[in-house]
Short mmCIF file of C-alpha atoms in Angstrom, two decimals:
data_model
loop_
_atom_site.label_atom_id
_atom_site.label_comp_id
_atom_site.label_asym_id
_atom_site.label_seq_id
_atom_site.Cartn_x
_atom_site.Cartn_y
_atom_site.Cartn_z
CA MET B 7 -38.17 -42.69 39.10
CA THR B 8 -36.26 -45.98 39.54
CA LYS B 9 -34.84 -46.30 43.01
CA VAL B 10 -32.38 -49.31 43.64
CA LEU B 11 -31.74 -50.69 47.02
CA VAL B 12 -28.60 -52.91 47.17
CA ILE B 13 -28.36 -55.07 50.33
CA GLY B 14 -24.98 -56.42 50.94
CA ALA B 15 -21.56 -54.50 51.53
CA GLY B 16 -19.10 -57.12 50.62
CA GLY B 17 -16.81 -57.00 47.52
CA VAL B 18 -19.71 -57.94 45.17
CA GLY B 19 -22.03 -55.07 46.65
CA SER B 20 -19.02 -52.69 46.32
CA VAL B 21 -18.40 -53.53 42.66
CA ALA B 22 -22.36 -53.46 41.75
CA VAL B 23 -22.69 -50.01 43.36
CA HIS B 24 -19.47 -48.48 41.80
CA LYS B 25 -20.87 -49.89 38.45
CA MET B 26 -24.23 -48.60 38.97
CA ALA B 27 -22.82 -45.15 39.78
CA MET B 28 -20.93 -44.97 36.52
CA ASN B 29 -24.25 -45.48 34.78
CA PRO B 30 -26.46 -42.63 36.31
CA ASP B 31 -28.93 -42.54 33.43
CA ILE B 32 -29.97 -46.03 34.41
CA PHE B 33 -29.54 -45.75 38.09
CA PRO B 34 -30.34 -42.22 39.33
CA ASP B 35 -31.06 -43.29 42.80
CA ILE B 36 -28.84 -45.84 44.70
CA THR B 37 -28.96 -46.93 48.40
CA LEU B 38 -26.54 -49.42 49.85
CA ALA B 39 -27.57 -51.20 53.06
CA SER B 40 -25.99 -53.70 55.43
CA ARG B 41 -25.90 -55.05 58.78
CA ARG B 42 -22.90 -52.87 59.42
CA LYS B 43 -23.40 -49.44 58.03
CA PHE B 44 -19.80 -48.39 58.41
CA LYS B 45 -18.93 -50.63 55.61
CA CYS B 46 -21.58 -49.16 53.34
CA ASP B 47 -20.22 -45.70 54.15
CA ALA B 48 -16.52 -46.70 53.36
CA ILE B 49 -17.96 -48.01 49.82
CA ALA B 50 -19.89 -44.78 49.43
CA GLU B 51 -16.94 -42.77 50.02
CA SER B 52 -14.94 -44.86 47.34
CA VAL B 53 -17.85 -44.37 44.95
CA LYS B 54 -17.82 -40.66 45.46
CA GLU B 55 -14.13 -40.27 44.88
CA ARG B 56 -13.94 -42.60 41.81
CA THR B 57 -17.19 -41.41 39.97
CA GLY B 58 -18.36 -38.24 41.89
CA VAL B 59 -21.77 -39.83 42.65
CA THR B 60 -23.30 -39.76 46.02
CA ILE B 61 -24.95 -42.95 47.03
CA LYS B 62 -27.13 -43.14 50.30
CA THR B 63 -26.37 -45.80 52.99
CA ALA B 64 -28.47 -47.63 55.67
CA GLU B 65 -28.36 -50.36 58.21
CA VAL B 66 -30.43 -53.37 57.86
CA ASP B 67 -30.56 -56.83 59.34
CA ALA B 68 -31.86 -58.84 56.25
CA ASP B 69 -32.74 -61.79 58.44
CA HIS B 70 -35.91 -59.97 59.34
CA ILE B 71 -38.61 -59.48 56.88
CA ASP B 72 -40.16 -56.51 58.71
CA ALA B 73 -36.94 -54.64 58.99
CA THR B 74 -36.24 -55.17 55.28
CA ALA B 75 -39.63 -54.09 54.33
CA ALA B 76 -39.39 -50.99 56.36
CA LEU B 77 -36.05 -50.10 54.82
CA ILE B 78 -37.58 -50.79 51.21
CA ARG B 79 -40.73 -48.44 52.02
CA SER B 80 -38.46 -45.76 53.59
CA VAL B 81 -36.08 -45.39 50.72
CA GLY B 82 -38.90 -45.93 48.29
CA ALA B 83 -37.16 -48.77 46.34
CA THR B 84 -38.67 -50.00 43.12
CA HIS B 85 -35.78 -52.81 42.72
CA VAL B 86 -34.10 -54.57 45.43
CA VAL B 87 -30.67 -56.18 44.38
CA ASN B 88 -29.78 -58.94 47.09
CA LEU B 89 -25.96 -59.28 47.44
CA ALA B 90 -26.18 -60.43 50.84
CA LEU B 91 -25.94 -63.91 52.07
CA PRO B 92 -27.89 -66.72 50.44
CA TYR B 93 -29.51 -67.64 53.76
CA GLN B 94 -31.33 -64.33 53.41
CA ASP B 95 -32.88 -64.66 49.88
CA LEU B 96 -36.28 -65.77 51.20
CA THR B 97 -36.79 -63.09 53.85
CA ILE B 98 -35.84 -60.51 51.22
CA MET B 99 -38.14 -61.96 48.71
CA GLU B 100 -40.88 -61.72 51.21
CA ALA B 101 -40.10 -58.13 51.93
CA CYS B 102 -40.33 -57.33 48.08
CA LEU B 103 -43.78 -58.84 47.91
CA SER B 104 -44.83 -56.97 50.96
CA THR B 105 -43.73 -53.68 49.63
CA GLY B 106 -44.05 -54.14 45.75
CA ALA B 107 -40.46 -54.14 44.73
CA HIS B 108 -38.75 -56.13 42.03
CA TYR B 109 -36.13 -58.61 43.17
CA LEU B 110 -32.70 -59.82 41.90
CA ASP B 111 -29.92 -62.02 43.50
CA THR B 112 -26.69 -63.66 42.32
CA ALA B 113 -26.92 -66.97 44.34
CA ASN B 114 -29.87 -69.33 45.11
CA TYR B 115 -31.29 -70.00 48.69
CA GLU B 116 -29.53 -72.14 51.16
CA PRO B 117 -30.66 -73.06 54.44
CA ARG B 118 -28.01 -72.17 57.33
CA ASP B 119 -28.07 -75.76 58.75
CA GLU B 120 -27.50 -77.54 55.64
CA ALA B 121 -25.12 -77.11 52.81
CA LYS B 122 -27.91 -77.80 50.25
CA PHE B 123 -28.52 -74.94 47.65
CA GLU B 124 -31.40 -75.65 45.23
CA TYR B 125 -33.87 -73.57 43.46
CA HIS B 126 -37.00 -75.17 44.67
CA TRP B 127 -37.42 -72.82 47.50
CA GLN B 128 -37.35 -69.76 45.24
CA TRP B 129 -39.23 -71.37 42.41
CA ALA B 130 -42.14 -71.85 44.92
CA TYR B 131 -42.55 -67.93 44.69
CA GLN B 132 -43.56 -68.04 41.07
CA ASP B 133 -47.32 -67.58 41.57
CA ARG B 134 -46.96 -64.96 44.22
CA PHE B 135 -44.70 -62.85 42.30
CA LYS B 136 -46.68 -63.31 39.09
CA ASP B 137 -50.10 -62.36 40.84
CA ALA B 138 -48.42 -59.36 42.61
CA GLY B 139 -47.27 -58.21 39.00
CA LEU B 140 -43.48 -58.37 40.20
CA MET B 141 -40.38 -59.76 38.60
CA ALA B 142 -37.83 -61.80 40.45
CA LEU B 143 -34.50 -62.49 38.49
CA LEU B 144 -32.51 -65.24 40.00
CA GLY B 145 -28.53 -65.83 39.70
CA SER B 146 -27.50 -62.61 37.99
CA GLY B 147 -23.89 -63.18 38.80
CA PHE B 148 -21.22 -64.91 36.53
CA ASP B 149 -21.70 -68.36 37.54
CA PRO B 150 -24.66 -68.85 37.91
CA GLY B 151 -25.54 -65.81 35.62
CA VAL B 152 -23.22 -65.03 32.79
CA THR B 153 -22.59 -68.71 32.24
CA SER B 154 -26.43 -69.34 31.62
CA VAL B 155 -26.38 -66.25 29.21
CA PHE B 156 -23.52 -67.69 27.31
CA THR B 157 -25.23 -70.96 26.97
CA THR B 158 -28.51 -69.34 25.72
CA TRP B 159 -26.74 -67.07 23.33
CA LEU B 160 -24.79 -70.03 21.87
CA ARG B 161 -27.95 -71.95 21.57
CA LYS B 162 -29.55 -68.99 19.84
CA HIS B 163 -26.92 -68.01 17.36
CA HIS B 164 -24.75 -71.17 16.67
CA PHE B 165 -26.86 -74.42 17.78
CA ASP B 166 -29.95 -76.09 16.83
CA ARG B 167 -29.33 -78.42 19.76
CA ILE B 168 -26.79 -78.59 22.52
CA ASP B 169 -25.98 -81.98 23.92
CA THR B 170 -23.27 -81.59 26.29
CA LEU B 171 -22.22 -78.52 28.54
CA ASP B 172 -19.05 -77.90 30.67
CA ILE B 173 -18.94 -74.71 32.80
CA LEU B 174 -15.14 -73.94 33.51
CA ASP B 175 -14.29 -71.53 36.32
CA CYS B 176 -10.67 -70.66 36.66
CA ASN B 177 -9.23 -68.04 39.08
CA GLY B 178 -5.57 -67.75 38.13
CA GLY B 179 -5.01 -65.04 40.94
CA ASP B 180 -2.49 -64.99 43.65
CA HIS B 181 -3.12 -63.06 46.75
CA GLY B 182 0.07 -63.96 48.64
CA GLN B 183 -1.86 -65.60 51.52
CA HIS B 184 -1.30 -69.00 52.77
CA PHE B 185 -5.02 -69.65 52.77
CA ALA B 186 -7.85 -67.28 51.96
CA THR B 187 -11.02 -67.61 49.82
CA ASN B 188 -12.05 -65.02 47.27
CA PHE B 189 -15.51 -64.72 48.46
CA ASN B 190 -17.40 -65.19 51.54
CA PRO B 191 -15.33 -67.96 53.39
CA GLU B 192 -18.39 -69.61 55.02
CA ILE B 193 -20.37 -69.94 51.49
CA ASN B 194 -17.09 -70.74 49.64
CA ILE B 195 -16.29 -73.58 52.07
CA ARG B 196 -19.83 -75.06 52.26
CA GLU B 197 -19.65 -74.98 48.28
CA VAL B 198 -16.40 -76.99 48.04
CA THR B 199 -17.06 -79.56 50.63
CA ALA B 200 -20.58 -80.38 49.51
CA VAL B 201 -21.12 -83.53 47.38
CA ALA B 202 -20.19 -83.06 43.75
CA ARG B 203 -23.30 -83.41 41.42
CA HIS B 204 -23.70 -83.48 37.64
CA TRP B 205 -26.58 -84.02 35.24
CA GLU B 206 -26.29 -87.02 32.85
CA ASN B 207 -28.93 -88.55 30.61
CA GLY B 208 -31.88 -87.34 32.71
CA ASP B 209 -30.55 -88.11 36.23
CA TRP B 210 -28.05 -86.60 38.72
CA VAL B 211 -24.65 -88.35 39.08
CA GLU B 212 -23.04 -87.84 42.60
CA THR B 213 -19.31 -88.21 43.46
CA PRO B 214 -17.41 -87.42 46.73
CA PRO B 215 -16.32 -83.87 47.03
CA MET B 216 -13.35 -82.95 45.26
CA SER B 217 -12.73 -86.58 44.12
CA VAL B 218 -12.71 -85.94 40.27
CA LYS B 219 -9.67 -83.78 38.90
CA GLN B 220 -8.71 -82.87 35.45
CA GLN B 221 -6.38 -80.40 33.98
CA PHE B 222 -7.17 -77.75 31.63
CA ASP B 223 -4.88 -75.12 29.84
CA PHE B 224 -6.69 -71.86 30.42
CA GLU B 225 -6.01 -68.83 28.03
CA ALA B 226 -3.99 -66.08 29.91
CA VAL B 227 -3.72 -68.31 33.03
CA GLY B 228 -2.07 -71.68 32.06
CA PRO B 229 -2.61 -75.23 32.87
CA LYS B 230 -4.67 -75.60 35.93
CA ASN B 231 -6.20 -78.55 37.96
CA MET B 232 -10.03 -78.27 38.11
CA TYR B 233 -12.51 -80.08 40.15
CA LEU B 234 -15.87 -81.28 39.42
CA MET B 235 -18.56 -79.72 41.72
CA TYR B 236 -21.94 -79.21 42.17
CA HIS B 237 -23.25 -75.60 41.16
CA GLU B 238 -26.88 -74.23 41.01
CA GLU B 239 -26.88 -73.19 37.58
CA ILE B 240 -26.99 -76.94 36.55
CA GLU B 241 -30.38 -77.12 37.98
CA SER B 242 -31.88 -74.43 36.41
CA LEU B 243 -30.07 -75.03 32.80
CA LYS B 244 -31.18 -78.93 32.84
CA THR B 245 -34.88 -77.57 33.78
CA HIS B 246 -35.04 -74.85 30.98
CA LEU B 247 -32.78 -76.51 28.41
CA PRO B 248 -33.87 -80.15 28.98
CA GLU B 249 -32.21 -81.16 25.48
CA ILE B 250 -28.81 -80.89 27.02
CA LYS B 251 -27.92 -84.51 27.93
CA ARG B 252 -24.89 -83.75 30.18
CA ILE B 253 -23.98 -80.67 32.18
CA ARG B 254 -20.96 -80.36 34.36
CA PHE B 255 -19.30 -77.64 36.38
CA TRP B 256 -15.50 -77.47 37.07
CA MET B 257 -13.72 -74.92 39.34
CA THR B 258 -9.86 -74.69 39.73
CA PHE B 259 -7.95 -74.88 43.07
CA GLY B 260 -4.24 -74.87 43.87
CA ASP B 261 -2.52 -77.64 45.78
CA ALA B 262 -2.24 -75.32 48.75
CA TYR B 263 -5.88 -74.40 49.10
CA ILE B 264 -6.70 -78.30 48.79
CA GLN B 265 -4.17 -79.13 51.38
CA HIS B 266 -5.36 -76.42 53.84
CA LEU B 267 -9.02 -77.40 53.35
CA THR B 268 -8.13 -81.02 53.82
CA VAL B 269 -6.64 -80.23 57.39
CA LEU B 270 -9.50 -78.01 58.24
CA GLN B 271 -11.96 -80.67 57.48
CA ASN B 272 -10.01 -83.40 59.28
CA VAL B 273 -10.13 -81.32 62.58
CA GLY B 274 -13.55 -80.23 62.25
CA MET B 275 -13.34 -76.58 61.29
CA THR B 276 -15.56 -76.82 58.53
CA ARG B 277 -18.46 -78.27 60.44
CA ILE B 278 -21.74 -76.28 60.36
CA ASP B 279 -23.37 -78.00 63.32
CA PRO B 280 -22.89 -76.12 66.58
CA VAL B 281 -20.22 -77.23 69.24
CA ILE B 282 -20.13 -75.87 72.89
CA TYR B 283 -17.17 -74.09 73.70
CA GLU B 284 -16.63 -72.15 77.01
CA GLY B 285 -20.36 -72.89 77.52
CA LYS B 286 -21.61 -71.18 74.66
CA GLU B 287 -22.55 -72.63 71.20
CA ILE B 288 -20.40 -71.69 68.35
CA ILE B 289 -20.32 -72.81 64.46
CA PRO B 290 -16.75 -73.95 63.60
CA LEU B 291 -17.09 -72.62 60.05
CA GLN B 292 -18.29 -69.39 61.32
CA PHE B 293 -15.38 -69.03 63.74
CA LEU B 294 -13.18 -69.97 60.74
CA LYS B 295 -14.74 -67.32 58.68
CA ALA B 296 -14.01 -64.72 61.53
CA VAL B 297 -10.25 -65.67 61.54
CA LEU B 298 -9.61 -65.81 57.79
CA PRO B 299 -8.64 -62.80 55.63
CA GLU B 300 -11.74 -60.84 54.54
CA PRO B 301 -12.08 -61.35 50.91
CA SER B 302 -12.70 -57.55 50.20
CA SER B 303 -9.20 -57.03 51.51
CA LEU B 304 -7.47 -59.19 49.23
CA GLY B 305 -7.87 -56.80 46.04
CA GLU B 306 -4.84 -54.64 46.60
CA THR B 307 -2.41 -57.64 46.62
CA THR B 308 -4.18 -60.05 44.08
CA LYS B 309 -2.16 -60.39 40.62
CA GLY B 310 -3.20 -62.47 37.79
CA LYS B 311 -6.44 -63.35 35.85
CA THR B 312 -9.61 -65.21 35.90
CA ASN B 313 -11.00 -67.28 33.12
CA ILE B 314 -14.70 -68.45 33.23
CA GLY B 315 -16.71 -69.88 30.36
CA VAL B 316 -18.72 -72.69 28.72
CA ILE B 317 -17.93 -75.42 26.26
CA ALA B 318 -20.83 -76.48 24.37
CA THR B 319 -21.19 -79.57 21.88
CA GLY B 320 -24.13 -80.25 19.75
CA LEU B 321 -25.80 -79.73 16.33
CA GLY B 322 -24.65 -76.42 14.67
CA LYS B 323 -27.07 -74.50 12.66
CA ASP B 324 -25.07 -75.49 9.67
CA GLY B 325 -26.19 -79.04 10.29
CA LYS B 326 -22.82 -80.18 11.51
CA GLU B 327 -21.56 -81.41 15.01
CA LYS B 328 -19.45 -78.73 16.44
CA THR B 329 -17.92 -77.71 19.86
CA LEU B 330 -17.67 -73.86 20.86
CA TYR B 331 -15.81 -72.25 23.85
CA LEU B 332 -17.35 -68.83 24.99
CA TYR B 333 -15.47 -67.25 27.76
CA ASN B 334 -14.30 -64.07 29.46
CA ILE B 335 -10.81 -63.31 30.85
CA CYS B 336 -10.66 -60.57 33.61
CA ASP B 337 -7.74 -59.08 35.10
CA HIS B 338 -7.35 -58.72 38.98
CA GLU B 339 -5.31 -55.56 38.90
CA ASP B 340 -7.58 -53.85 36.31
CA ALA B 341 -10.63 -54.63 38.35
CA TYR B 342 -8.94 -53.20 41.51
CA ALA B 343 -7.93 -50.07 39.66
CA GLU B 344 -11.55 -49.47 38.56
CA THR B 345 -13.62 -50.45 41.61
CA GLY B 346 -11.18 -51.28 44.42
CA ASN B 347 -12.01 -55.05 44.35
CA GLN B 348 -10.42 -58.05 42.82
CA ALA B 349 -11.66 -59.82 39.79
CA VAL B 350 -13.66 -62.60 41.73
CA SER B 351 -16.11 -59.84 43.16
CA TYR B 352 -15.77 -57.79 39.82
CA THR B 353 -16.96 -60.94 37.69
CA THR B 354 -20.02 -61.32 39.90
CA GLY B 355 -20.84 -57.53 40.65
CA VAL B 356 -20.94 -56.37 36.93
CA PRO B 357 -23.54 -59.00 35.95
CA ALA B 358 -25.53 -58.11 38.83
CA MET B 359 -25.56 -54.42 37.67
CA ILE B 360 -26.44 -55.63 34.22
CA GLY B 361 -29.23 -57.70 35.29
CA ALA B 362 -30.59 -54.93 37.19
CA ALA B 363 -30.08 -52.59 34.17
CA MET B 364 -32.06 -55.02 32.28
CA MET B 365 -34.91 -54.84 34.72
CA VAL B 366 -35.15 -51.21 35.34
CA THR B 367 -34.93 -50.28 31.69
CA GLY B 368 -37.48 -52.86 30.76
CA THR B 369 -35.33 -54.80 28.48
CA TRP B 370 -36.16 -57.89 30.47
CA SER B 371 -39.55 -57.93 32.02
CA GLY B 372 -42.23 -60.28 33.05
CA ASN B 373 -44.41 -61.34 36.14
CA GLY B 374 -43.04 -64.11 38.25
CA VAL B 375 -39.67 -65.71 39.15
CA PHE B 376 -37.18 -66.23 36.31
CA ASN B 377 -33.63 -67.66 35.86
CA MET B 378 -31.24 -66.00 33.47
CA GLU B 379 -31.38 -68.49 30.72
CA GLN B 380 -35.14 -67.78 30.25
CA MET B 381 -34.38 -64.08 29.08
CA ASP B 382 -33.10 -62.86 25.58
CA PRO B 383 -29.36 -63.17 25.95
CA ASP B 384 -28.52 -60.55 23.32
CA PRO B 385 -28.94 -57.24 25.27
CA PHE B 386 -26.90 -58.49 28.27
CA MET B 387 -24.16 -60.08 26.08
CA ASP B 388 -23.90 -56.36 24.67
CA MET B 389 -23.62 -54.83 28.00
CA LEU B 390 -20.96 -57.38 29.09
CA MET B 391 -18.84 -55.94 26.34
CA LYS B 392 -19.23 -52.22 27.18
CA HIS B 393 -18.95 -52.55 30.82
CA GLY B 394 -15.62 -54.46 31.65
CA LEU B 395 -16.31 -58.24 30.99
CA PRO B 396 -15.59 -58.61 27.24
CA TRP B 397 -16.11 -62.19 25.98
CA GLN B 398 -14.81 -64.21 22.81
CA VAL B 399 -15.76 -67.31 21.31
CA LYS B 400 -13.73 -70.08 19.41
CA GLU B 401 -14.40 -73.40 17.82
CA LEU B 402 -12.48 -76.37 19.42
CA ASP B 403 -11.76 -79.67 17.63
CA GLY B 404 -14.21 -81.41 19.86
CA PRO B 405 -15.63 -81.77 23.31
CA LEU B 406 -13.52 -82.28 26.40
CA ALA B 407 -11.72 -85.73 26.33
CA PHE B 408 -12.86 -86.71 29.67
#
């Protein structure tokens, strides 16, 4: 029998296990584990109230391979869904290899002491997973994840060749806080303050963080400022779809967020190197995380919608140049009503569940390490429609003018 171990009890982990419990034919045995078991217990109680399904909980420090492997063995997990911190990807992958469990995550590995997230650390596990007869599926969130599936679905059904790709991530929600992040503050701020990179004509083009801004009118949200950023799916897409000449990633931020972040940077609160305070080493960004609102607490007050998608331009299957926009709109209040979490967690947790479903049912299979765009997009796209993230596609007059 399939037994799934989910590691990570934040908002994404909460959404994933709620959605798994709603599909007991696919996920008959679920365990949720975290460094703090009481968080798992609270989620398990919510799952029971909302679905009637009982899930098991456990405590684990996923920084340690042996402890993680011991938990995998004790629950008999066949599949491990890693929704913990990106720092822990490699230790959990090692634990899976030592126990014979398949692996899935939503974000690629990032070393603690450097804001540098790249796939090469995890791609290096290809031969070990292949030789072990195990599958590792990387980046099964929304971006990365759904955005890669969107791209391959467009390539399969509408394009003979994609020339340019823009990934647009808009959160039009308002949580009522002066400053808060919609997912783990430490990871969010590390992403936002990193050097922006996009792929163009076979090379990386770098720009200072948050220095390139454009406005876009998002359906169901309205006009928003979006900023050019680096995101990991650029690396995997340019590797597995090398025909694409330019790949860019854009994310929206409000003026108040940018102002607060600028001040925090200027006073050193976003630093990830240790400083001495009262004789002890502390990481300023980790201290900042401790005083900011917990993202999982924002669901009840967040109103509005997200709009995330891709704009692809290239040679259509009809032999003509075309531009298609494929996107999902998710409502924060609807997400909270269903799972007790806001839409940013929902849009990552649902694809994590679907990716796991692809694996446990054998719909997606293989030995080795895989990114989402290497898989057949059709069954994943079908499940998005059925499980809360419906998508739509429309033709535009042309590519983005900037």
